Coordinates of C-alpha atoms and ligand atoms in Angstrom, one line a residue:
X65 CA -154.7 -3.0 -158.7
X66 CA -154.1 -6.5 -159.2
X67 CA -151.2 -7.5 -161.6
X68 CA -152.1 -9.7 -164.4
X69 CA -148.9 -11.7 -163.0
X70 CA -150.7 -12.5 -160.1
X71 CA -148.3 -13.0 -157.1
X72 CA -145.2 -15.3 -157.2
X73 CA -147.6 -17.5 -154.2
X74 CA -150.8 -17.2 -156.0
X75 CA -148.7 -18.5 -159.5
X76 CA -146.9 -21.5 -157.7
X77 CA -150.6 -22.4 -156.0
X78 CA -152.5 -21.8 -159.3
X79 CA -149.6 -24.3 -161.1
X80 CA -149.9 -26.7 -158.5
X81 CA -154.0 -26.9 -158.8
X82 CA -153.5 -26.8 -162.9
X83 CA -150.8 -29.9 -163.0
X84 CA -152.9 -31.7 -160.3
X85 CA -155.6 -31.6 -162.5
X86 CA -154.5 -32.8 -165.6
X87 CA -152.0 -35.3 -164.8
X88 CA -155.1 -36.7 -163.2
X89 CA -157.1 -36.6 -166.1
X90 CA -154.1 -37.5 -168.3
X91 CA -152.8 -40.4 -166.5
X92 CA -156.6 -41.7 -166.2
X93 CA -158.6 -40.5 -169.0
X94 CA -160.4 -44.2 -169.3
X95 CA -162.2 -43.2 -166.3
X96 CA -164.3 -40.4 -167.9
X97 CA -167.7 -41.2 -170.5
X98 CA -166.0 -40.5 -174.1
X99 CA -168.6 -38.2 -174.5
X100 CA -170.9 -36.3 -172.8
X101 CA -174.5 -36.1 -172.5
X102 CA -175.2 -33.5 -175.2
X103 CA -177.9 -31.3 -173.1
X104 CA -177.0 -28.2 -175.0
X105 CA -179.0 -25.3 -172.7
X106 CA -177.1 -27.2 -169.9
X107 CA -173.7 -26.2 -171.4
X108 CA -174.8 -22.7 -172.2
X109 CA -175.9 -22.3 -168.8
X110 CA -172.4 -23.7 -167.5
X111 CA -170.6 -21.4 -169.4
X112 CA -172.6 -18.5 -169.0
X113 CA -173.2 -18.5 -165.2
X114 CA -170.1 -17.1 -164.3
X115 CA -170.9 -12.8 -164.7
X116 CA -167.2 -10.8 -165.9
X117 CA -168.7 -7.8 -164.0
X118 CA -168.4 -10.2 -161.1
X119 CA -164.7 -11.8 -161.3
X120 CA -164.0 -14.8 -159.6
X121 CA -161.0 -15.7 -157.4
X122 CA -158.2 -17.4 -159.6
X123 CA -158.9 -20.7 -157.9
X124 CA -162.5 -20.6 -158.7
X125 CA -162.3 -20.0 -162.3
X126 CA -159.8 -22.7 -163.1
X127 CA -161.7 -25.0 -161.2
X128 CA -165.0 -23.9 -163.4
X129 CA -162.7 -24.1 -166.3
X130 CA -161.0 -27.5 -165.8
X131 CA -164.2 -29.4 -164.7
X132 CA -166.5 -27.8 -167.8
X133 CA -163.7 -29.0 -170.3
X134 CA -163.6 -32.6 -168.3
X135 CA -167.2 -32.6 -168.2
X136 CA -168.9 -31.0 -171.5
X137 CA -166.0 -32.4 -173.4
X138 CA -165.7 -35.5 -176.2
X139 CA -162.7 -37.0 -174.8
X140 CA -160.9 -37.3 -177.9
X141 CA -157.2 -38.7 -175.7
X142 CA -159.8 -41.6 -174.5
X143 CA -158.1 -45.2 -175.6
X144 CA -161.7 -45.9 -177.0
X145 CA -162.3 -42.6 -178.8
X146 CA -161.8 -44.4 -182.7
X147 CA -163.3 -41.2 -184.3
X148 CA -162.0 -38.4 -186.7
X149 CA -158.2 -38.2 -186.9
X150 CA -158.3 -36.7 -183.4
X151 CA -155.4 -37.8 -181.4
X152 CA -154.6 -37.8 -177.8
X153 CA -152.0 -35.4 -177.6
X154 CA -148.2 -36.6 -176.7
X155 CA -146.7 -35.5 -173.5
X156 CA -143.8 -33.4 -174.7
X157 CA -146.1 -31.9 -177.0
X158 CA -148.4 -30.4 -174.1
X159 CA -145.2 -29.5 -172.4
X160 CA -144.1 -27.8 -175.8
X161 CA -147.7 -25.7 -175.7
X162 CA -147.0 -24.7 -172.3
X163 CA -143.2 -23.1 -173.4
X164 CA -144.7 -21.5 -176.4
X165 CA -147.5 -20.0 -174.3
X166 CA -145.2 -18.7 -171.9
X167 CA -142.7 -17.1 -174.0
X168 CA -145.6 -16.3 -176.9
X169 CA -143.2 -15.8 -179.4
X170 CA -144.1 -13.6 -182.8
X171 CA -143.7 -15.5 -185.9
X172 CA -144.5 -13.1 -188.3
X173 CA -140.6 -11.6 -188.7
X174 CA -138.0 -13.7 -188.4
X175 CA -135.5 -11.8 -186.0
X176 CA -137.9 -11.5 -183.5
X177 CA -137.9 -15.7 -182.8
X178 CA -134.9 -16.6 -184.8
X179 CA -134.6 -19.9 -182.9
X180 CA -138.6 -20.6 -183.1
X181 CA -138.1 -20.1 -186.9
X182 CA -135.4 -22.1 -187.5
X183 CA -136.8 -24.8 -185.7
X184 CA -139.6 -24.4 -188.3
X185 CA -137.4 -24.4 -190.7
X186 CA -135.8 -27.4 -190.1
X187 CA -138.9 -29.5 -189.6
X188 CA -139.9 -28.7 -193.5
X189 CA -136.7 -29.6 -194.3
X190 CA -136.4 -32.9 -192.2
X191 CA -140.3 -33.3 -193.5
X192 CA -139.6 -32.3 -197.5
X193 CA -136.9 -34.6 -197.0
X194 CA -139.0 -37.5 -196.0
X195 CA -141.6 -37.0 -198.1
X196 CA -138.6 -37.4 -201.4
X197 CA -138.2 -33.6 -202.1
X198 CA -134.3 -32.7 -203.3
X199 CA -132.9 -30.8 -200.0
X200 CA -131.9 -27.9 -202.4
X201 CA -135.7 -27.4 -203.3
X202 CA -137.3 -27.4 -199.8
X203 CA -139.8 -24.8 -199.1
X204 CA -142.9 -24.6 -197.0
X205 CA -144.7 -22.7 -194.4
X206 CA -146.6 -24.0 -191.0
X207 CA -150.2 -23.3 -190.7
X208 CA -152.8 -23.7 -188.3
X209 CA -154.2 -27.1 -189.8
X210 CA -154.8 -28.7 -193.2
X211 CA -157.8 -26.5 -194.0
X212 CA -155.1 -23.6 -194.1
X213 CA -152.3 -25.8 -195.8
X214 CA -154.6 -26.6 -198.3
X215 CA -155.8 -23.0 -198.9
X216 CA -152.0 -22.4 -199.8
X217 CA -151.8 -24.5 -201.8
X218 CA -154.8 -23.7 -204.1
X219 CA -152.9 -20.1 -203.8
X220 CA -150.0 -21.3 -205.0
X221 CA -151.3 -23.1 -207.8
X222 CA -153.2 -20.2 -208.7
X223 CA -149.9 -18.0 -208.6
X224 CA -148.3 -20.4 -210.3
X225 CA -150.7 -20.7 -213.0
X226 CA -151.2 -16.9 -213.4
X227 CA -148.2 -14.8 -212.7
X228 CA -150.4 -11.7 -213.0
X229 CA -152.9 -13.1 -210.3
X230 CA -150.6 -11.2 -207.6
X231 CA -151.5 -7.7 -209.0
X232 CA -154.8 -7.7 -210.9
X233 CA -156.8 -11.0 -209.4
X234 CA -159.5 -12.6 -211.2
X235 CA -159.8 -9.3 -213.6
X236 CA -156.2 -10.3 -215.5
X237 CA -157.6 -14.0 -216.0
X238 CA -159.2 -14.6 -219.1
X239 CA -160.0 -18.2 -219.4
X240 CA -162.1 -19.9 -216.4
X241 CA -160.1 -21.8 -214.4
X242 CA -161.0 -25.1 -212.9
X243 CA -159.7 -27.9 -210.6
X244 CA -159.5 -30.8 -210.0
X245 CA -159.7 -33.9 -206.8
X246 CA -161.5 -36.9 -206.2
X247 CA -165.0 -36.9 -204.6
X248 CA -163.7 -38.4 -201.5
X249 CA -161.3 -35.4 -200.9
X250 CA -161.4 -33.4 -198.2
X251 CA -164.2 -30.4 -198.3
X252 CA -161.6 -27.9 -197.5
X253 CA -160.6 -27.9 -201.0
X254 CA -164.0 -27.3 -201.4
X255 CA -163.6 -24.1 -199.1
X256 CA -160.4 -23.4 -200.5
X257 CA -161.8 -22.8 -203.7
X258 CA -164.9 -20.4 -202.2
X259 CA -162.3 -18.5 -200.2
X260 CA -160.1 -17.9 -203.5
X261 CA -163.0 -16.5 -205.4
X262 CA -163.6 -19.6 -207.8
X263 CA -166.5 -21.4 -205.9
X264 CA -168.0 -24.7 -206.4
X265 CA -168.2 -24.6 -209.8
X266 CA -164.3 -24.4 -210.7
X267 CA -163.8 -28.0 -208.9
X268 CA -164.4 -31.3 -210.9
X269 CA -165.2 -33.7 -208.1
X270 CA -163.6 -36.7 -210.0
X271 CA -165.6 -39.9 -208.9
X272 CA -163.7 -42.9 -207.4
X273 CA -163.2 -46.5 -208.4
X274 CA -164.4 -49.4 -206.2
X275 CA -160.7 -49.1 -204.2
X276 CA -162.1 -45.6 -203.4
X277 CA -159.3 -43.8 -205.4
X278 CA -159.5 -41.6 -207.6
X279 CA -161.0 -42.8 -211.0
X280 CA -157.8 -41.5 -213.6
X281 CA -159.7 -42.6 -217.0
X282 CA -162.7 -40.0 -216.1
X283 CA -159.9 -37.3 -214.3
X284 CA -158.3 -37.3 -217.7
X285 CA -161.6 -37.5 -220.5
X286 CA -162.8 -34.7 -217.9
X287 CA -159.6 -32.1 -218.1
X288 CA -159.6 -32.9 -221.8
X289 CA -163.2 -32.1 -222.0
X290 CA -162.9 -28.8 -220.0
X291 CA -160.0 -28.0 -222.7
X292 CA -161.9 -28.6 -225.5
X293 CA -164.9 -26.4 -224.0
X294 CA -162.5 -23.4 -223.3
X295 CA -161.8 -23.8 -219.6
X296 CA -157.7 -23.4 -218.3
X297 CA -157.2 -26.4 -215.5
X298 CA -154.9 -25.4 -213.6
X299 CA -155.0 -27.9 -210.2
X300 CA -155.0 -31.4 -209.2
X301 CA -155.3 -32.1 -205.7
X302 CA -154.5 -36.2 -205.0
X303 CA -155.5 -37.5 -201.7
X304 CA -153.2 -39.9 -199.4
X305 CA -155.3 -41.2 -196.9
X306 CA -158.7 -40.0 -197.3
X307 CA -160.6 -38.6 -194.6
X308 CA -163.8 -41.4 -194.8
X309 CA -162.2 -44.7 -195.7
X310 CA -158.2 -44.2 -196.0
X311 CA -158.1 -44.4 -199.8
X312 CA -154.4 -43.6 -201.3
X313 CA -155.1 -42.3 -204.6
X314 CA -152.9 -43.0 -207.7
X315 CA -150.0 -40.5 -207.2
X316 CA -147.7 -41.4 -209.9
X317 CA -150.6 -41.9 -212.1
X318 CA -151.6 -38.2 -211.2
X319 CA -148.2 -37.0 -211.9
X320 CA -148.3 -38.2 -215.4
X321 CA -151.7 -36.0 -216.3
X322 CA -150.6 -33.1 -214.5
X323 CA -147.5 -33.3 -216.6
X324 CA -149.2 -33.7 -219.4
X325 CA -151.9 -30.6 -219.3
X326 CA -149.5 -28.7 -217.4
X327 CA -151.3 -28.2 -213.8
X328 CA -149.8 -27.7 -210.5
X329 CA -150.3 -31.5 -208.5
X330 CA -150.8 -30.9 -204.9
X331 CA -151.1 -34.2 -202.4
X332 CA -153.2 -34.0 -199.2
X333 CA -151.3 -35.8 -196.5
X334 CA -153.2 -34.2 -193.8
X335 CA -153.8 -37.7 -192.0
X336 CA -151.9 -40.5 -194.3
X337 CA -148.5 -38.4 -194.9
X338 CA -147.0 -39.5 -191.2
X339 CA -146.5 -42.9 -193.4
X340 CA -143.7 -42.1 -194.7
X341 CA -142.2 -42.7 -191.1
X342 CA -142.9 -46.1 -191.0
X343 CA -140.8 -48.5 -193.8
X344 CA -144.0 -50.8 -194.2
X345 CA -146.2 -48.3 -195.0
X346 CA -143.7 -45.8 -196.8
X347 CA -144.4 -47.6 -200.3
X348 CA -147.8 -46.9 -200.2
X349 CA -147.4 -43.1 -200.6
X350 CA -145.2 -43.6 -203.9
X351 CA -145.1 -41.0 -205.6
X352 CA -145.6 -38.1 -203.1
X353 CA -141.9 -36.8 -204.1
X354 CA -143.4 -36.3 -207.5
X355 CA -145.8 -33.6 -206.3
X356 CA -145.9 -29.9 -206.5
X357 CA -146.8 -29.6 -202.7
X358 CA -148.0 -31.3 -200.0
X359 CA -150.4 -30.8 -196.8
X360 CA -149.3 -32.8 -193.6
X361 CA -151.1 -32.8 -190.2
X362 CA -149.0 -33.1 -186.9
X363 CA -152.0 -33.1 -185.1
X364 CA -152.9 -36.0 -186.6
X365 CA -151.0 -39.2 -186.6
X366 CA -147.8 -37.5 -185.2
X367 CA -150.1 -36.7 -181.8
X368 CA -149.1 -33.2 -181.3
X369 CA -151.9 -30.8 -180.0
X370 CA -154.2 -28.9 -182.0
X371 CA -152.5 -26.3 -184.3
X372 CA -149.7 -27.9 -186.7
X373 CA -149.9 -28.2 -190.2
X374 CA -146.9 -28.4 -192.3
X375 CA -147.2 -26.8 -196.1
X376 CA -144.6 -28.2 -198.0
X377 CA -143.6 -27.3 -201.5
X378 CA -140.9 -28.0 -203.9
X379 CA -140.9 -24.6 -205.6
X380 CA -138.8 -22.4 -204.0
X381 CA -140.2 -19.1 -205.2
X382 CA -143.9 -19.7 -205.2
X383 CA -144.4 -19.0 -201.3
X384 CA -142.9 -15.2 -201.7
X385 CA -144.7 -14.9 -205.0
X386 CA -148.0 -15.6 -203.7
X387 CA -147.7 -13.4 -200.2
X388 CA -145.0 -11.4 -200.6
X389 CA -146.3 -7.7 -199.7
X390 CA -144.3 -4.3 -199.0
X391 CA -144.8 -3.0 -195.3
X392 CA -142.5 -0.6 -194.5
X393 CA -142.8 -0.7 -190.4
X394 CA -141.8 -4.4 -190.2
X395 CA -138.4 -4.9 -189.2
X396 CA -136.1 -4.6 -191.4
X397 CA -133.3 -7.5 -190.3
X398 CA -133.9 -9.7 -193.2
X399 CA -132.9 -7.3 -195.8
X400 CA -129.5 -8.2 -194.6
X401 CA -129.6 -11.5 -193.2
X402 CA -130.2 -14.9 -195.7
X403 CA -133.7 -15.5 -194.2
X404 CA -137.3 -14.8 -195.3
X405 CA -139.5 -13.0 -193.2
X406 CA -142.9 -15.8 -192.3
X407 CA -145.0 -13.2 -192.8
X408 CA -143.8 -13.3 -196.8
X409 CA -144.7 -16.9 -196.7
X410 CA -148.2 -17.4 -195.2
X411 CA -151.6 -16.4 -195.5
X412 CA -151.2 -15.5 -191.3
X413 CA -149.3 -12.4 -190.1
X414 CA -148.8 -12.6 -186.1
X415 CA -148.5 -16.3 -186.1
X416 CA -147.9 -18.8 -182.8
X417 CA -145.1 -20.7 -182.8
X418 CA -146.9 -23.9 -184.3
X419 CA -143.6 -26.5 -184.3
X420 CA -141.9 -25.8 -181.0
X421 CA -144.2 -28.6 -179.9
X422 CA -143.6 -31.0 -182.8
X423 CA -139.7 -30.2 -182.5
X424 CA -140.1 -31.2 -178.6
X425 CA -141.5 -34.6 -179.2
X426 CA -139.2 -35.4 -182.4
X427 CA -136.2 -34.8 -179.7
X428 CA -137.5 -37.0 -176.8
X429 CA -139.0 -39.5 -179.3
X430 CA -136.9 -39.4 -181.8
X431 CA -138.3 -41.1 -185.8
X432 CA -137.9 -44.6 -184.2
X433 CA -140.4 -43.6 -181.9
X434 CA -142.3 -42.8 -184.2
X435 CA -142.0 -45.4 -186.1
X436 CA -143.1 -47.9 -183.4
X437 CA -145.7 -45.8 -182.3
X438 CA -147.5 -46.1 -185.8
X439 CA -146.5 -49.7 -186.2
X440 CA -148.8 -50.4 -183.3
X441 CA -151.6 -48.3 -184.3
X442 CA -151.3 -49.8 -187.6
X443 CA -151.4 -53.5 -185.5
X444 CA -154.2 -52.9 -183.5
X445 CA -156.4 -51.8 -186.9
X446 CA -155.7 -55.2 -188.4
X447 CA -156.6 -56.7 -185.6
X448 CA -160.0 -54.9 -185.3
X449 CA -160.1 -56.1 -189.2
X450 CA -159.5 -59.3 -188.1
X451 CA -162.1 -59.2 -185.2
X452 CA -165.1 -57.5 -187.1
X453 CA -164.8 -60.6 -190.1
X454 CA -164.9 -63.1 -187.3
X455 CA -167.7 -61.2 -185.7
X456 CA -169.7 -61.6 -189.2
X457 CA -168.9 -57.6 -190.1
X458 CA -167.7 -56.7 -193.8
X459 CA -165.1 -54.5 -193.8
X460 CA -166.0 -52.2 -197.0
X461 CA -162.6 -50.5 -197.4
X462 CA -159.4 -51.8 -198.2
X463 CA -156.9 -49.2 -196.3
X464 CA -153.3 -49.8 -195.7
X465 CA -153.9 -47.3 -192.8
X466 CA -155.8 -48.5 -189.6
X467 CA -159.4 -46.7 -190.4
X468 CA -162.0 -49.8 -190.9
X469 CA -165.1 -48.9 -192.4
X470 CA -167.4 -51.9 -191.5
X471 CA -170.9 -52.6 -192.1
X472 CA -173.1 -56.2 -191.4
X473 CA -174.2 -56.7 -194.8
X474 CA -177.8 -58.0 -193.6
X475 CA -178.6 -54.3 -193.4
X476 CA -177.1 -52.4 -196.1
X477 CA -180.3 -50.4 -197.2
X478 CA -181.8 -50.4 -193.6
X479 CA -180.5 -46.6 -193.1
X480 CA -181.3 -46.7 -189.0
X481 CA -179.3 -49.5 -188.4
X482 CA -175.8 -47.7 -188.4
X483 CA -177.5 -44.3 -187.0
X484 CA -179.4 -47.2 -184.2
X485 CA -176.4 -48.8 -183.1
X486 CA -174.1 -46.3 -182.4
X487 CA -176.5 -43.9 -180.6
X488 CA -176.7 -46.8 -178.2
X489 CA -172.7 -47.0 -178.1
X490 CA -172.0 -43.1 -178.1
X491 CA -174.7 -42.8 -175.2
X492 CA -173.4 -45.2 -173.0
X493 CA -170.0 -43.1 -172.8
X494 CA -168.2 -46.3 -173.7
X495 CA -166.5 -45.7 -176.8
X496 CA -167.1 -42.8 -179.7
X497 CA -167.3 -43.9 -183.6
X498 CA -168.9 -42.2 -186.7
X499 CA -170.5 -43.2 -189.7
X500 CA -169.3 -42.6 -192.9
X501 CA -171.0 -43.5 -196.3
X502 CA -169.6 -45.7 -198.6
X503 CA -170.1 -45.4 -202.4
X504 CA -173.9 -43.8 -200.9
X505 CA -174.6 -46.1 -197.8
X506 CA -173.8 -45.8 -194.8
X507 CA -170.6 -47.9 -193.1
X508 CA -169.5 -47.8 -189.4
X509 CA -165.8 -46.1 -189.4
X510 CA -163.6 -46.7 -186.5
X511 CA -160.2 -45.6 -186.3
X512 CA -157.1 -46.2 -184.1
X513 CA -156.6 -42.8 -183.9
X514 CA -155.1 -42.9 -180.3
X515 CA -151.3 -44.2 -179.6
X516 CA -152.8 -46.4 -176.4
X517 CA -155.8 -48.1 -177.6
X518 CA -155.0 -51.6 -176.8
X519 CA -156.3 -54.9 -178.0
X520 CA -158.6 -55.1 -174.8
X521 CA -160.2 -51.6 -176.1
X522 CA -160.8 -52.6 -179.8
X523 CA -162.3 -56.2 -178.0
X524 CA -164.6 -54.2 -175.9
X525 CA -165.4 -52.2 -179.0
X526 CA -166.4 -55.1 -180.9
X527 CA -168.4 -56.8 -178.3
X528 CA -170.5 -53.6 -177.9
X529 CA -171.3 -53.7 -181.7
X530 CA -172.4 -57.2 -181.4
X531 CA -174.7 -56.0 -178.6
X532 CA -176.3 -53.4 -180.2
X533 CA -176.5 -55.5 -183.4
X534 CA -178.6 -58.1 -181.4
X535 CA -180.6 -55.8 -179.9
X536 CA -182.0 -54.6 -182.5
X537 CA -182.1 -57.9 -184.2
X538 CA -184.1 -59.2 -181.6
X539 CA -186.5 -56.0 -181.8
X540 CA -187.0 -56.6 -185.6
X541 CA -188.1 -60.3 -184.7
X542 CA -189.9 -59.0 -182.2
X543 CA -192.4 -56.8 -184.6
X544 CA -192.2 -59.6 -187.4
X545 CA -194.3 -61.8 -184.5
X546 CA -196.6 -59.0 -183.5
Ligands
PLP1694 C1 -158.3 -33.5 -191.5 C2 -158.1 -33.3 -193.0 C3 -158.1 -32.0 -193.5 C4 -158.3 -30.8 -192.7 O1 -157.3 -30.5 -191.8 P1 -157.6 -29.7 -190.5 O2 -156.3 -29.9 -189.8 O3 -158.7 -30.3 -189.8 O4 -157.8 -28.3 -190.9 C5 -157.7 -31.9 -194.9 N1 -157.5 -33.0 -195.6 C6 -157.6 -34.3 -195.1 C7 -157.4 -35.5 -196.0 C8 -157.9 -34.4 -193.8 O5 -158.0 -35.7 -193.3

């Protein structure tokens, strides 16, 4: 029978192949397309020719591994990838998901990992801290991403709101409850409140003001309104650094309401919170210590792989309260220790060791490099700013943060002119954008999500908008002569 070790041989040849590979691709990801051609009974094909009745030899399967994901892949680490807040993942970071794979530790008790925990713990600290929380009121919880950080925190608010939600749900509540964010938030809120059992129709999608943020005249005249018609609000969700254009909403402004009509005030960091690293762009998030909780991505701006949210809260009690459970067969260590058991403070049980990774390239890196690495980033978008407006683009948000959301105003109500000129881009492999809607029409949104794109990739990047723009100008006239 063959060992699921594999051989000592076969393991040293199988490494070799593996690191070949990717510090191939890794050191010279520019080579590939961005994206691939999107043939989709081609990929099913790819993936599905290979029979598991039918095993291949170990060197045959990586290879068919490691050439589909190259191939049938958008390159998200690619210097011109400006898409969603995808980043290309930081060295030690990889390293780090390599060391957590290998040693697979269980986060669900804490004496089973107590060095992966505490590093967890210490990063929610060191984070809490940054973010303006007192040191004595740190609490939070790692999750899989900011869809599951935000999901805790619409749990918490809940729990907070209705200390009886823990034993008899929905059934003890009398009043309907309702929430509140901005209509550029995030849709996970929006799944967050599905998954809770509210639905759709307990969030207020607040509208925004021209500067995208959150309009605080209507948030208030609509919590007041909900009040007076017999509803409990219990939630307000701010955004820093919307997912579309970048928007910081109001936070102290938010503060002040919540305060007054008593709701939990939960910020969405996912993307925006890794400014608080950064001195310049600290200011902007003023008024993030003020908040109930926050969600922050590292697999955003902080470049670590895929997998690491940080939950962060201010009320010490509120994670136990809201997933606190009995289970006699787990071990019992933390009775006697001064810890808390992970699986008391998430919505996960068997959990991965999420910050070993983050806590690898904080070491090597260290905030200063941190620091620089999103002072460039933040560079290279105003440059793009800069090159778009020369370029006769009109950049249609105003975003501390580098995500542009450009448009060339000729053709604000032609709707194929956005969807026109990146097909062209996205199909010639050179570069990946998307297109976002602004106040209803549609914008070209690219940001410097990646720590290496360069001024000669946001140049290139320009000049292939120009082309496609003339293209298709040159079409129009084209059909006008006809
Ligand atoms: C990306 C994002 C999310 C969702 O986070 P995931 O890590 O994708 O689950 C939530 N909120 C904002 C503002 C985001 O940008």
């Amino acid at each position: 029978m063959q060992s699921f070790d594999l051989t000592p041989s076969e393991r040293q040849e199988l490494y070799k192949f593996t690191i070949d590979f990717l510090e191939k691709y890794y050191s010279d990801t520019k080579s590939n397309r961005v994206s691939p051609r999107l043939d989709i009974s081609e990929i099913v094909k790819e993936v599905r020719k290979v029979d598991f009745s039918a095993p291949l030899t170990s060197k045959e399967a990586l290879k068919h591994l490691v050439e589909g994901m190259k191939n049938y892949s958008v390159q998200t680490p690619h210097p011109k990838y400006f898409g969603l807040y995808n980043p290309r993942a930081n060295f030690p970071s990889i390293l780090g998901d390599l060391i957590t794979a290998v040693f697979n530790p269980q986060l669900a008790a804490w004496s089973h990992s107590p060095f992966a925990n505490e590093i967890e713990n210490y990063l929610i600290a060191e984070f809490g801290k940054k973010f303006g929380y007192s040191t004595e009121s740190i609490d939070g919880v790692f999750a899989s991403g900011g869809a599951e950080a935000n999901l805790t925190a619409v749990l918490c608010a809940v729990n907070y709101a209705f200390p009886q939600f823990a034993k008899s749900g929905w059934f003890g509540v009398r009043k309907r409850p309702v929430m509140y964010c901005s209509a550029e938030s995030h849709h996970s809120v929006h799944k967050a409140a599905k998954t809770v059992g509210l639905g759709y129709d307990a969030i207020r999608n607040i509208p925004v003001r021209k500067d995208l943020k959150m309009d605080l005249e209507i948030l208030k005249e609509t919590i007041q309104k909900d009040v007076h018609d017999g509803y409990q609000p219990f939630l307000v969700i701010g955004t820093a650094g919307t997912t579309g254009t970048g928007a910081i909403d109001d936070l102290p402004g938010i503060r002040k309401i919540a305060d007054d009509f008593g709701l939990w005030f939960h910020v969405d960091a996912a993307y925006g919170g890794a400014a608080v690293l950064h001195p310049d762009l600290k200011p902007y998030l003023n008024g993030i210590s003020l908040s109930d909780s926050i969600t922050f991505d590292a697999h955003k701006w902080l470049s670590v792989t895929m997998g690491t949210s940080l939950f962060i809260t201010r009320h010490k009690e509120i994670l136990s309260e809201t997933f606190r459970i009995t289970a006699e067969y787990m071990p019992k260590e933390a009775k006697d220790l001064e810890i808390v058991d992970p699986f008391t403070h998430s919505i996960q049980w068997s959990r991965r060791a999420y910050g070993i990774k983050l806590y690898l390239a904080l070491m090597i890196f260290g905030w200063e490099g941190y620091e620089k690495t999103i002072r460039h980033q933040t560079e290279i978008g105003e440059k793009l700013k800069g090159l778009l407006k020369n370029s006769g683009w009109t950049v249609m948000n105003s975003s501390p943060f580098p995500v542009v959301c450009f448009m060339d105003e000729n053709y604000l109500d032609n709707p194929d002119f956005t969807k026109t000129v990146i097909k062209n881009i996205i199909d010639s492999g050179k570069s990946w954008l998307s297109i976002y809607p602004v106040f209803g029409k549609p914008t070209f949104r690219a940001c410097i999500t990646n720590y290496n794109t360069s001024e000669e990739d946001i140049e290139a990047l320009v000049s292939e908008l120009n082309e496609g723009r003339e293209i298709l100008e040159s079409r129009i006239k084209n059909q006008g002569t006809k």
